[in-house]
CSV table of C-alpha atoms in Angstrom, one decimal:
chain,number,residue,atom,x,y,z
A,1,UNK,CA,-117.1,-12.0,-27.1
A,2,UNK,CA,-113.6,-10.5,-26.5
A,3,UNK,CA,-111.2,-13.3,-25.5
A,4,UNK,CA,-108.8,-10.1,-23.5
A,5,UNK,CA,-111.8,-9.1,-21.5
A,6,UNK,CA,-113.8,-12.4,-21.3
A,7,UNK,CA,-114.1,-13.7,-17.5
A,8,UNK,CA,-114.0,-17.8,-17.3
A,9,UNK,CA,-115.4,-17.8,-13.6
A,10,UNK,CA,-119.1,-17.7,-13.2
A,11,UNK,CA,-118.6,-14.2,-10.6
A,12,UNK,CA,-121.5,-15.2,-9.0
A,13,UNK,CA,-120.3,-18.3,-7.5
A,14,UNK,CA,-116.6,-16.2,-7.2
A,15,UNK,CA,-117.3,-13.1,-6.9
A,16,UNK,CA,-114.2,-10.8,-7.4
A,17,UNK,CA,-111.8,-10.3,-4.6
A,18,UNK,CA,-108.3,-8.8,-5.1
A,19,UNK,CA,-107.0,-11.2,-2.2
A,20,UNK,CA,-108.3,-14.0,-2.0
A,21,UNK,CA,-110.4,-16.7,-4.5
A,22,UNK,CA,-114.1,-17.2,-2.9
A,23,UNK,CA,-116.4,-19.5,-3.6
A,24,UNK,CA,-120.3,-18.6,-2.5
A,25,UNK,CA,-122.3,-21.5,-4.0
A,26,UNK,CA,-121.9,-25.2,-3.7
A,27,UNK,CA,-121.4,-26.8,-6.5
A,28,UNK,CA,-121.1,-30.8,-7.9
A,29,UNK,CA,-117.3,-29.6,-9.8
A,30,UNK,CA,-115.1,-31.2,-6.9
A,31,UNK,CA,-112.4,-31.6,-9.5
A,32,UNK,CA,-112.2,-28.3,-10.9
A,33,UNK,CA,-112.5,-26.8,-7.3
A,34,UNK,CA,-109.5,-29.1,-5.6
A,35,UNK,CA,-107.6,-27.9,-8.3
A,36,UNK,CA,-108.5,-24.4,-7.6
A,37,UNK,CA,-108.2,-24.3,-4.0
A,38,UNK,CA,-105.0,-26.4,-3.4
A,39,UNK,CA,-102.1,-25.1,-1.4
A,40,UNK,CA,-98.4,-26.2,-1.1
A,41,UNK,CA,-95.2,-24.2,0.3
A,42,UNK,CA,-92.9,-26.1,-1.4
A,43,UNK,CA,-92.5,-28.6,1.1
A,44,UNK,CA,-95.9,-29.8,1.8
A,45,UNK,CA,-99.4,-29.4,-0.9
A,46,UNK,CA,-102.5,-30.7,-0.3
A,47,UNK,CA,-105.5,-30.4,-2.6
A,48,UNK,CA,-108.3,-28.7,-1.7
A,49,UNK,CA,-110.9,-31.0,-1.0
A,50,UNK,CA,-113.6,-30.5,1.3
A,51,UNK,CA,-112.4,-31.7,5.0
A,52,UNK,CA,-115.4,-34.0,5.1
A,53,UNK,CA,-113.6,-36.1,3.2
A,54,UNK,CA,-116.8,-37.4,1.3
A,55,UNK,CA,-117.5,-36.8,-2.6
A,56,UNK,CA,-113.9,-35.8,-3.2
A,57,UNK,CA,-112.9,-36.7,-6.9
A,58,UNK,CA,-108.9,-36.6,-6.6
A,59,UNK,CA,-107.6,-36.6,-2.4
A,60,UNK,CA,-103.9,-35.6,-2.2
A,61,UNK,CA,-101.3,-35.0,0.1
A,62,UNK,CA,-97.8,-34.6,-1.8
A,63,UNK,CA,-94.6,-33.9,0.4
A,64,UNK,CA,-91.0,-32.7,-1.6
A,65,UNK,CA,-88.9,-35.2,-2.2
A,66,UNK,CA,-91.4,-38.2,-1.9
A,67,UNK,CA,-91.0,-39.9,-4.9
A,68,UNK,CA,-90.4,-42.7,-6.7
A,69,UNK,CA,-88.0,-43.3,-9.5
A,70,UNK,CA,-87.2,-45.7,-12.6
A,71,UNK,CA,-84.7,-45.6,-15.3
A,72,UNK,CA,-85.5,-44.2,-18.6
A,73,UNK,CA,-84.3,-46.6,-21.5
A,74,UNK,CA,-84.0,-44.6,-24.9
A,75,UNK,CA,-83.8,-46.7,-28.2
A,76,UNK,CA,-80.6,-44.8,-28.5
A,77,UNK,CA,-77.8,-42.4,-26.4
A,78,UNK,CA,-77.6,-38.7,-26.8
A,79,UNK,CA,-76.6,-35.6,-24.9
A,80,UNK,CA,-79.1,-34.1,-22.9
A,81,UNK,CA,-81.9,-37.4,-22.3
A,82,UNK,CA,-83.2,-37.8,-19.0
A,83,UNK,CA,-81.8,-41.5,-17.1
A,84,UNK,CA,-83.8,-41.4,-14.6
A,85,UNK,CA,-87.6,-40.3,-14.2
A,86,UNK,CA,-89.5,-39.7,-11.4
A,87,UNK,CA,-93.6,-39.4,-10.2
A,88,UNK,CA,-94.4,-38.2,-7.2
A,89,UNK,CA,-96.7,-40.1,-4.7
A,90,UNK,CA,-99.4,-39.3,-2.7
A,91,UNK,CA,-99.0,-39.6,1.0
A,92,UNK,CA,-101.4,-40.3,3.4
A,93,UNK,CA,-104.1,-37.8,4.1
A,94,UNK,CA,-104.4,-37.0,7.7
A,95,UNK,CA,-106.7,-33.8,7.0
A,96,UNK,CA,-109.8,-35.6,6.5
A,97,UNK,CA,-112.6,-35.3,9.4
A,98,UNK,CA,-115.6,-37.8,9.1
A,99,UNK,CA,-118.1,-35.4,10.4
A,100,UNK,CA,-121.8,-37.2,11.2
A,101,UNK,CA,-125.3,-35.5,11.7
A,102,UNK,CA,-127.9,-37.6,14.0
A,103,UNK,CA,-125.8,-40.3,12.9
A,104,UNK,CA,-125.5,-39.8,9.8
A,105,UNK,CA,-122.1,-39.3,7.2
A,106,UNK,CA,-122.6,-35.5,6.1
A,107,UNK,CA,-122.0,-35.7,2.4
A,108,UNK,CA,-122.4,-32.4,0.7
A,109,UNK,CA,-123.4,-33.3,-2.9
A,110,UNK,CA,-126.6,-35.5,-0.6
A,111,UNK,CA,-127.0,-32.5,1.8
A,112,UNK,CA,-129.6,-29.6,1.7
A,113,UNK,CA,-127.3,-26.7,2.4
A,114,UNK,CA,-129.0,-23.4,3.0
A,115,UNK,CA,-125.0,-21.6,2.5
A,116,UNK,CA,-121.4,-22.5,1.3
A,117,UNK,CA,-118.6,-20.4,1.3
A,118,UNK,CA,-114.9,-21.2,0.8
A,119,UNK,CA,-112.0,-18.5,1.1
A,120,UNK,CA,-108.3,-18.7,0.0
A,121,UNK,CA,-106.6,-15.9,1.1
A,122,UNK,CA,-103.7,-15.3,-1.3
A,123,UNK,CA,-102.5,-12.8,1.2
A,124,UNK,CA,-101.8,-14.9,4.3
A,125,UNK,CA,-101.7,-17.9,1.8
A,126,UNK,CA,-103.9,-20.5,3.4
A,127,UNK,CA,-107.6,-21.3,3.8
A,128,UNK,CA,-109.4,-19.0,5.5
A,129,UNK,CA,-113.4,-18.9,7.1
């Protein structure tokens, strides 16, 4: 197998667009996928879980400049160490729905779903239907 021509992504669950990165098939890889499908503008990112809000491995909401900080302590002093570090911290997520079918929590991983698609159009940059 060529590693320069090789194709990680299954191209039956994305099948290739030149706009936009489409998923077809459901699948139990929540992780992977929220990775995949996140979206941020430099101010504002949110992972791309499913808006359920069930089965999600990682949920996430970050906002710039929302942070906390501590001081670095270095065994010793040089030029150029860092003083002060920093991790950014999730916010609440207010894009979650709790969507319920005769009464009952829809969670995809338990649901029989006849089809699944996802769209995120790089073009417009933002989720599409």
């Amino acid at each position: 197998m060529n590693p320069i021509t090789s194709d990680p992504l299954d191209r039956v669950r994305y099948p290739v667009d030149e706009w936009a990165l489409i998923e077809t098939e459901y699948a139990d890889e929540q992780g992977v996928d929220e990775t995949n499908f996140a979206v941020g503008n430099g101010y504002l990112g949110l992972r791309g879980n499913f808006d359920e809000g069930r089965g999600g491995v990682q949920y996430g909401t970050y906002i710039n400049g929302f942070h906390e900080t501590w001081p670095i302590r270095h065994a010793e002093t040089a030029f150029g160490f860092a003083k002060t570090g920093q991790t950014i911290i999730n916010v609440p997520d207010a894009k979650v729905i709790r969507l319920y079918v005769d009464d009952e929590p829809l969670v995809l991983s338990e649901a029989d779903i006849l089809r699944h698609t996802r769209r995120l159009d790089f073009r417009g940059g933002l989720p599409a239907a």
